[in-house]
Short mmCIF file of C-alpha atoms in Angstrom, two decimals:
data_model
loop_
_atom_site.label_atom_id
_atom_site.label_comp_id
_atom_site.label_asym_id
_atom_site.label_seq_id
_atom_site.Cartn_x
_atom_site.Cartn_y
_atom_site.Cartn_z
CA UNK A 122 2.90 3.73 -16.70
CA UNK A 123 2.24 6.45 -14.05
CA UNK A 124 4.46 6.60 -11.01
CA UNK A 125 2.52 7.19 -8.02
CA UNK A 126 3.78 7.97 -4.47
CA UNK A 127 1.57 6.49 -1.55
CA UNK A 128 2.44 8.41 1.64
CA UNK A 129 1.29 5.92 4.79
CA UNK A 130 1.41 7.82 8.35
CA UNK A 131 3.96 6.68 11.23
CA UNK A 132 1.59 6.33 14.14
CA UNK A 133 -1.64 5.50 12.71
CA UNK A 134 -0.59 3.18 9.84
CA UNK A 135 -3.24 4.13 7.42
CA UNK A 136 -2.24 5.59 3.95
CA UNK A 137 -3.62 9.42 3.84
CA UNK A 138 -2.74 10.36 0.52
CA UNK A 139 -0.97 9.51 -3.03
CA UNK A 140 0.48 11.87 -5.06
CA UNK A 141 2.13 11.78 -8.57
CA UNK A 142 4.74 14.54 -7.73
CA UNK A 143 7.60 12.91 -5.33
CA UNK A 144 8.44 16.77 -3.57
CA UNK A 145 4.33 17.34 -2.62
CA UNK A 146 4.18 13.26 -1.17
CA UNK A 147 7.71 14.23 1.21
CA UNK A 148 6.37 16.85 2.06
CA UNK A 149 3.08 15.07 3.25
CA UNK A 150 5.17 12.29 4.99
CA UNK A 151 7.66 14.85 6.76
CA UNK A 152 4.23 16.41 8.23
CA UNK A 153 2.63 13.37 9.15
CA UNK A 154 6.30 11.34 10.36
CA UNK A 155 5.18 8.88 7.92
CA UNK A 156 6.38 6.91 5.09
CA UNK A 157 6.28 7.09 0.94
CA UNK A 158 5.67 3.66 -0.89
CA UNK A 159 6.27 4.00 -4.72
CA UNK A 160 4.57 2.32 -6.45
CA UNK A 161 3.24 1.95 -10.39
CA UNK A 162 -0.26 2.50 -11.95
CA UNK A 163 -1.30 1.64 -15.83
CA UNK A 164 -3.88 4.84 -15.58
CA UNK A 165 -5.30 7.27 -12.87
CA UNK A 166 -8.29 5.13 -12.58
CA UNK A 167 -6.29 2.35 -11.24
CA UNK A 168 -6.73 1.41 -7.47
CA UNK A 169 -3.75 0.88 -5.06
CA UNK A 170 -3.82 -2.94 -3.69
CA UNK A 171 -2.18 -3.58 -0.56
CA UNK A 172 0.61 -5.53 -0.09
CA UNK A 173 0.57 -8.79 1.52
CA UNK A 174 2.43 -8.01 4.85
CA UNK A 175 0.39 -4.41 5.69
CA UNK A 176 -2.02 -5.08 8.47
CA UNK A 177 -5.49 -3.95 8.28
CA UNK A 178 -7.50 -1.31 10.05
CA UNK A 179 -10.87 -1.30 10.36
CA UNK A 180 -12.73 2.10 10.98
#
């Protein structure tokens, strides 16, 4: 399995980026004030499903 690092922003609540290298996705949450979920994928094609209690944003 590949660990994967979702990094979700403070303010805005939307994930901006995942990253498979923990320094590069604390990096991204220390600039954005934000977040890091880890989380687990089988492969890099694998998609990222939300869990139950995020809310949702529509654009």
């Amino acid at each position: 399995m590949k660990q994967v690092w979702i990094v979700q922003a403070n303010e805005d609540k939307y994930v901006v980026d995942a990253f498979d290298n923990e320094a590069a996705a604390k990096d991204c949450a220390d600039f954005y004030r934000g977040w890091i979920h880890k989380c687990y994928s089988v492969d890099i094609e694998s998609r990222f499903i939300k869990p139950s209690d995020w809310e949702d944003y529509d654009d």
